[in-house]
Amino acid sequence: QVQLVESGGGLAQAGGSLRLSCAASRSISSINVMAWHRQAPGKQRELVATISSGGTTNYADSVKGRFTISRDNAKNMMYLQMDSLKPEDTAVYYCYTFDGLFSSWGRGTQVTVSS
């Protein structure tokens, strides 16, 4: 399994931007599925965006056009650029990987968007 550590969360105003980072403890080049999930207070965890090893991306409708997921295999990093933030984006954001055998989760980073 791979250990994942998120960073970059914090407080932003509506309309602002934040960039989340996810550092992996080993090479991610062979990991096909990487993703960001989020969980708001009182709600279930939801999928935000995914990226494959080939760079194919998918987004939840709620963030499409505002968030951009990317990965840097050379640095063992994944990112989530969040623009045009809304108060409803407030949540704990989690990094996730699936290497074909094991799923791994980070501990999360809090994102709070004020109106």
Short mmCIF file of N, CA and C in Angstrom, two decimals:
data_model
loop_
_atom_site.label_atom_id
_atom_site.label_comp_id
_atom_site.label_asym_id
_atom_site.label_seq_id
_atom_site.Cartn_x
_atom_site.Cartn_y
_atom_site.Cartn_z
N GLN A 1 0.83 -1.18 0.00
CA GLN A 1 0.00 0.00 0.00
C GLN A 1 0.87 1.24 0.00
N VAL A 2 0.26 2.34 -0.30
CA VAL A 2 0.97 3.60 -0.36
C VAL A 2 0.42 4.54 0.71
N GLN A 3 1.29 5.26 1.37
CA GLN A 3 0.85 6.28 2.33
C GLN A 3 0.67 7.60 1.59
N LEU A 4 -0.41 8.29 1.95
CA LEU A 4 -0.77 9.53 1.26
C LEU A 4 -0.91 10.66 2.27
N VAL A 5 -0.38 11.81 1.95
CA VAL A 5 -0.48 12.96 2.83
C VAL A 5 -0.96 14.17 2.04
N GLU A 6 -2.11 14.70 2.46
CA GLU A 6 -2.66 15.88 1.79
C GLU A 6 -2.14 17.16 2.45
N SER A 7 -2.11 18.22 1.66
CA SER A 7 -1.77 19.55 2.17
C SER A 7 -2.41 20.60 1.27
N GLY A 8 -2.40 21.84 1.76
CA GLY A 8 -2.91 22.94 0.94
C GLY A 8 -4.28 23.43 1.29
N GLY A 9 -4.94 22.75 2.23
CA GLY A 9 -6.25 23.21 2.63
C GLY A 9 -6.17 24.50 3.43
N GLY A 10 -7.33 25.07 3.71
CA GLY A 10 -7.36 26.30 4.50
C GLY A 10 -8.66 27.04 4.29
N LEU A 11 -8.60 28.32 4.59
CA LEU A 11 -9.78 29.18 4.47
C LEU A 11 -9.68 30.03 3.22
N ALA A 12 -10.75 30.08 2.45
CA ALA A 12 -10.80 30.91 1.25
C ALA A 12 -12.15 31.61 1.19
N GLN A 13 -12.17 32.71 0.49
CA GLN A 13 -13.43 33.41 0.26
C GLN A 13 -14.11 32.86 -0.98
N ALA A 14 -15.40 32.98 -1.03
CA ALA A 14 -16.14 32.57 -2.23
C ALA A 14 -15.57 33.30 -3.44
N GLY A 15 -15.35 32.53 -4.51
CA GLY A 15 -14.75 33.08 -5.70
C GLY A 15 -13.24 32.94 -5.74
N GLY A 16 -12.66 32.54 -4.63
CA GLY A 16 -11.22 32.39 -4.54
C GLY A 16 -10.73 31.04 -5.00
N SER A 17 -9.44 30.80 -4.76
CA SER A 17 -8.80 29.57 -5.23
C SER A 17 -7.96 28.96 -4.13
N LEU A 18 -7.83 27.65 -4.21
CA LEU A 18 -6.90 26.89 -3.38
C LEU A 18 -6.32 25.77 -4.23
N ARG A 19 -5.12 25.35 -3.88
CA ARG A 19 -4.50 24.20 -4.57
C ARG A 19 -4.14 23.15 -3.53
N LEU A 20 -4.74 21.99 -3.65
CA LEU A 20 -4.44 20.88 -2.77
C LEU A 20 -3.36 20.01 -3.39
N SER A 21 -2.52 19.46 -2.52
CA SER A 21 -1.48 18.54 -2.95
C SER A 21 -1.61 17.23 -2.19
N CYS A 22 -1.21 16.15 -2.84
CA CYS A 22 -1.21 14.83 -2.22
C CYS A 22 0.15 14.20 -2.51
N ALA A 23 0.90 13.95 -1.44
CA ALA A 23 2.22 13.35 -1.57
C ALA A 23 2.12 11.86 -1.28
N ALA A 24 2.65 11.05 -2.19
CA ALA A 24 2.64 9.59 -2.03
C ALA A 24 4.00 9.11 -1.54
N SER A 25 3.98 8.02 -0.78
CA SER A 25 5.20 7.51 -0.16
C SER A 25 6.06 6.67 -1.10
N ARG A 26 5.51 6.34 -2.27
CA ARG A 26 6.27 5.57 -3.26
C ARG A 26 5.85 5.98 -4.65
N SER A 27 6.46 5.38 -5.62
CA SER A 27 6.16 5.71 -7.01
C SER A 27 4.68 5.50 -7.32
N ILE A 28 4.12 6.47 -8.02
CA ILE A 28 2.71 6.37 -8.41
C ILE A 28 2.57 6.04 -9.90
N SER A 29 3.66 5.86 -10.58
CA SER A 29 3.59 5.68 -12.04
C SER A 29 2.76 4.46 -12.43
N SER A 30 2.74 3.44 -11.55
CA SER A 30 1.99 2.22 -11.87
C SER A 30 0.57 2.24 -11.29
N ILE A 31 0.23 3.29 -10.58
CA ILE A 31 -1.09 3.38 -9.98
C ILE A 31 -2.06 3.98 -10.99
N ASN A 32 -3.02 3.20 -11.42
CA ASN A 32 -3.92 3.66 -12.47
C ASN A 32 -4.91 4.69 -11.97
N VAL A 33 -5.53 4.40 -10.84
CA VAL A 33 -6.60 5.26 -10.36
C VAL A 33 -6.13 6.12 -9.19
N MET A 34 -6.20 7.41 -9.38
CA MET A 34 -5.97 8.37 -8.30
C MET A 34 -7.17 9.32 -8.29
N ALA A 35 -7.53 9.75 -7.11
CA ALA A 35 -8.75 10.55 -7.02
C ALA A 35 -8.74 11.45 -5.79
N TRP A 36 -9.60 12.44 -5.85
CA TRP A 36 -9.93 13.28 -4.70
C TRP A 36 -11.39 13.03 -4.33
N HIS A 37 -11.62 12.83 -3.06
CA HIS A 37 -12.96 12.76 -2.51
C HIS A 37 -13.11 13.89 -1.49
N ARG A 38 -14.35 14.15 -1.09
CA ARG A 38 -14.58 15.13 -0.03
C ARG A 38 -15.76 14.71 0.81
N GLN A 39 -15.76 15.19 2.05
CA GLN A 39 -16.87 14.90 2.95
C GLN A 39 -17.21 16.16 3.73
N ALA A 40 -18.41 16.64 3.52
CA ALA A 40 -18.90 17.80 4.24
C ALA A 40 -19.57 17.35 5.54
N PRO A 41 -19.66 18.22 6.51
CA PRO A 41 -20.29 17.84 7.78
C PRO A 41 -21.70 17.31 7.58
N GLY A 42 -21.97 16.15 8.16
CA GLY A 42 -23.30 15.57 8.08
C GLY A 42 -23.64 14.92 6.75
N LYS A 43 -22.67 14.85 5.86
CA LYS A 43 -22.92 14.27 4.54
C LYS A 43 -21.99 13.10 4.29
N GLN A 44 -22.36 12.29 3.30
CA GLN A 44 -21.51 11.17 2.92
C GLN A 44 -20.31 11.65 2.10
N ARG A 45 -19.25 10.85 2.15
CA ARG A 45 -18.09 11.16 1.34
C ARG A 45 -18.47 11.03 -0.14
N GLU A 46 -18.01 11.97 -0.94
CA GLU A 46 -18.35 11.96 -2.37
C GLU A 46 -17.09 12.10 -3.22
N LEU A 47 -17.18 11.52 -4.40
CA LEU A 47 -16.08 11.59 -5.35
C LEU A 47 -16.07 12.96 -6.01
N VAL A 48 -14.91 13.59 -6.04
CA VAL A 48 -14.76 14.91 -6.65
C VAL A 48 -14.16 14.80 -8.05
N ALA A 49 -13.06 14.08 -8.16
CA ALA A 49 -12.37 13.99 -9.45
C ALA A 49 -11.46 12.77 -9.45
N THR A 50 -11.26 12.21 -10.65
CA THR A 50 -10.34 11.09 -10.82
C THR A 50 -9.37 11.38 -11.96
N ILE A 51 -8.22 10.71 -11.89
CA ILE A 51 -7.25 10.80 -12.97
C ILE A 51 -6.58 9.46 -13.12
N SER A 52 -6.47 8.99 -14.35
CA SER A 52 -5.84 7.71 -14.62
C SER A 52 -4.35 7.88 -14.84
N SER A 53 -3.64 6.78 -14.94
CA SER A 53 -2.20 6.84 -15.21
C SER A 53 -1.91 7.47 -16.57
N GLY A 54 -2.88 7.38 -17.47
CA GLY A 54 -2.71 7.98 -18.79
C GLY A 54 -3.14 9.42 -18.86
N GLY A 55 -3.66 9.93 -17.73
CA GLY A 55 -4.04 11.33 -17.69
C GLY A 55 -5.51 11.61 -17.97
N THR A 56 -6.30 10.57 -18.15
CA THR A 56 -7.74 10.78 -18.36
C THR A 56 -8.37 11.25 -17.07
N THR A 57 -9.17 12.29 -17.15
CA THR A 57 -9.79 12.89 -15.96
C THR A 57 -11.31 12.83 -16.04
N ASN A 58 -11.90 12.77 -14.87
CA ASN A 58 -13.35 12.85 -14.75
C ASN A 58 -13.69 13.69 -13.52
N TYR A 59 -14.81 14.39 -13.58
CA TYR A 59 -15.19 15.30 -12.51
C TYR A 59 -16.65 15.12 -12.14
N ALA A 60 -16.94 15.37 -10.87
CA ALA A 60 -18.32 15.46 -10.44
C ALA A 60 -18.94 16.68 -11.10
N ASP A 61 -20.21 16.59 -11.40
CA ASP A 61 -20.88 17.71 -12.06
C ASP A 61 -20.77 19.00 -11.24
N SER A 62 -20.74 18.86 -9.93
CA SER A 62 -20.73 20.03 -9.05
C SER A 62 -19.43 20.83 -9.13
N VAL A 63 -18.35 20.22 -9.64
CA VAL A 63 -17.06 20.92 -9.70
C VAL A 63 -16.55 21.08 -11.13
N LYS A 64 -17.25 20.51 -12.08
CA LYS A 64 -16.80 20.56 -13.47
C LYS A 64 -16.65 22.01 -13.93
N GLY A 65 -15.52 22.30 -14.55
CA GLY A 65 -15.27 23.65 -15.02
C GLY A 65 -14.63 24.56 -13.99
N ARG A 66 -14.58 24.11 -12.74
CA ARG A 66 -13.98 24.92 -11.67
C ARG A 66 -12.74 24.27 -11.07
N PHE A 67 -12.73 22.94 -11.00
CA PHE A 67 -11.62 22.20 -10.40
C PHE A 67 -10.82 21.49 -11.50
N THR A 68 -9.52 21.35 -11.26
CA THR A 68 -8.65 20.64 -12.19
C THR A 68 -7.77 19.67 -11.41
N ILE A 69 -7.85 18.39 -11.76
CA ILE A 69 -7.01 17.37 -11.13
C ILE A 69 -5.81 17.12 -12.03
N SER A 70 -4.67 16.89 -11.40
CA SER A 70 -3.46 16.59 -12.17
C SER A 70 -2.55 15.71 -11.34
N ARG A 71 -1.56 15.12 -11.99
CA ARG A 71 -0.60 14.28 -11.28
C ARG A 71 0.77 14.48 -11.89
N ASP A 72 1.79 14.32 -11.06
CA ASP A 72 3.18 14.39 -11.50
C ASP A 72 3.85 13.10 -11.06
N ASN A 73 3.94 12.14 -11.96
CA ASN A 73 4.49 10.83 -11.59
C ASN A 73 5.96 10.93 -11.16
N ALA A 74 6.68 11.86 -11.73
CA ALA A 74 8.10 12.00 -11.39
C ALA A 74 8.30 12.45 -9.94
N LYS A 75 7.33 13.19 -9.43
CA LYS A 75 7.41 13.71 -8.05
C LYS A 75 6.54 12.93 -7.09
N ASN A 76 5.82 11.92 -7.60
CA ASN A 76 4.88 11.14 -6.77
C ASN A 76 3.85 12.05 -6.11
N MET A 77 3.29 12.95 -6.90
CA MET A 77 2.35 13.94 -6.38
C MET A 77 1.07 13.97 -7.21
N MET A 78 -0.02 14.31 -6.55
CA MET A 78 -1.28 14.59 -7.22
C MET A 78 -1.77 15.93 -6.70
N TYR A 79 -2.51 16.64 -7.55
CA TYR A 79 -2.96 17.98 -7.19
C TYR A 79 -4.44 18.17 -7.50
N LEU A 80 -5.03 19.12 -6.83
CA LEU A 80 -6.38 19.55 -7.15
C LEU A 80 -6.41 21.08 -7.11
N GLN A 81 -6.48 21.70 -8.27
CA GLN A 81 -6.61 23.14 -8.36
C GLN A 81 -8.08 23.48 -8.29
N MET A 82 -8.44 24.28 -7.30
CA MET A 82 -9.84 24.62 -7.07
C MET A 82 -10.02 26.12 -7.27
N ASP A 83 -10.76 26.48 -8.29
CA ASP A 83 -11.04 27.88 -8.60
C ASP A 83 -12.54 28.16 -8.44
N SER A 84 -12.87 29.44 -8.41
CA SER A 84 -14.27 29.86 -8.26
C SER A 84 -14.95 29.11 -7.13
N LEU A 85 -14.29 29.07 -6.00
CA LEU A 85 -14.79 28.31 -4.86
C LEU A 85 -16.14 28.83 -4.37
N LYS A 86 -16.95 27.91 -3.89
CA LYS A 86 -18.27 28.22 -3.36
C LYS A 86 -18.35 27.73 -1.91
N PRO A 87 -19.22 28.32 -1.11
CA PRO A 87 -19.36 27.85 0.27
C PRO A 87 -19.69 26.36 0.34
N GLU A 88 -20.42 25.85 -0.64
CA GLU A 88 -20.77 24.43 -0.64
C GLU A 88 -19.58 23.52 -0.94
N ASP A 89 -18.44 24.08 -1.28
CA ASP A 89 -17.22 23.29 -1.44
C ASP A 89 -16.55 23.01 -0.09
N THR A 90 -17.05 23.60 0.97
CA THR A 90 -16.50 23.37 2.30
C THR A 90 -16.60 21.90 2.67
N ALA A 91 -15.47 21.30 2.99
CA ALA A 91 -15.42 19.87 3.30
C ALA A 91 -14.00 19.48 3.68
N VAL A 92 -13.86 18.27 4.16
CA VAL A 92 -12.53 17.67 4.27
C VAL A 92 -12.26 16.94 2.97
N TYR A 93 -11.12 17.22 2.37
CA TYR A 93 -10.74 16.64 1.08
C TYR A 93 -9.72 15.53 1.30
N TYR A 94 -9.98 14.38 0.67
CA TYR A 94 -9.15 13.19 0.85
C TYR A 94 -8.53 12.77 -0.48
N CYS A 95 -7.29 12.38 -0.39
CA CYS A 95 -6.57 11.79 -1.51
C CYS A 95 -6.81 10.27 -1.49
N TYR A 96 -6.96 9.66 -2.66
CA TYR A 96 -7.28 8.23 -2.76
C TYR A 96 -6.52 7.62 -3.93
N THR A 97 -6.04 6.39 -3.72
CA THR A 97 -5.44 5.65 -4.81
C THR A 97 -5.93 4.20 -4.78
N PHE A 98 -5.92 3.59 -5.95
CA PHE A 98 -6.20 2.16 -6.08
C PHE A 98 -5.23 1.60 -7.10
N ASP A 99 -4.38 0.64 -6.61
CA ASP A 99 -3.32 0.12 -7.48
C ASP A 99 -3.68 -1.21 -8.11
N GLY A 100 -4.94 -1.58 -8.02
CA GLY A 100 -5.36 -2.85 -8.58
C GLY A 100 -5.55 -3.92 -7.52
N LEU A 101 -4.89 -3.71 -6.37
CA LEU A 101 -5.03 -4.65 -5.25
C LEU A 101 -5.50 -3.93 -3.99
N PHE A 102 -4.91 -2.80 -3.72
CA PHE A 102 -5.18 -2.09 -2.47
C PHE A 102 -5.67 -0.68 -2.72
N SER A 103 -6.58 -0.26 -1.84
CA SER A 103 -7.00 1.13 -1.79
C SER A 103 -6.26 1.83 -0.67
N SER A 104 -5.93 3.07 -0.89
CA SER A 104 -5.27 3.86 0.15
C SER A 104 -5.93 5.22 0.25
N TRP A 105 -6.02 5.71 1.47
CA TRP A 105 -6.62 7.02 1.75
C TRP A 105 -5.65 7.86 2.56
N GLY A 106 -5.64 9.15 2.29
CA GLY A 106 -4.96 10.07 3.17
C GLY A 106 -5.85 10.43 4.34
N ARG A 107 -5.33 11.26 5.26
CA ARG A 107 -6.09 11.64 6.44
C ARG A 107 -6.98 12.85 6.19
N GLY A 108 -6.77 13.51 5.09
CA GLY A 108 -7.64 14.62 4.72
C GLY A 108 -7.08 15.98 5.06
N THR A 109 -7.58 16.98 4.36
CA THR A 109 -7.22 18.38 4.62
C THR A 109 -8.50 19.21 4.55
N GLN A 110 -8.69 20.09 5.52
CA GLN A 110 -9.91 20.86 5.62
C GLN A 110 -9.88 22.04 4.66
N VAL A 111 -10.97 22.20 3.93
CA VAL A 111 -11.18 23.37 3.07
C VAL A 111 -12.45 24.06 3.55
N THR A 112 -12.33 25.33 3.87
CA THR A 112 -13.48 26.11 4.32
C THR A 112 -13.62 27.34 3.42
N VAL A 113 -14.80 27.50 2.84
CA VAL A 113 -15.05 28.62 1.94
C VAL A 113 -16.11 29.52 2.57
N SER A 114 -15.75 30.75 2.80
CA SER A 114 -16.68 31.71 3.41
C SER A 114 -17.40 32.52 2.35
N SER A 115 -18.62 32.88 2.65
CA SER A 115 -19.43 33.64 1.67
C SER A 115 -19.23 35.14 1.83
#
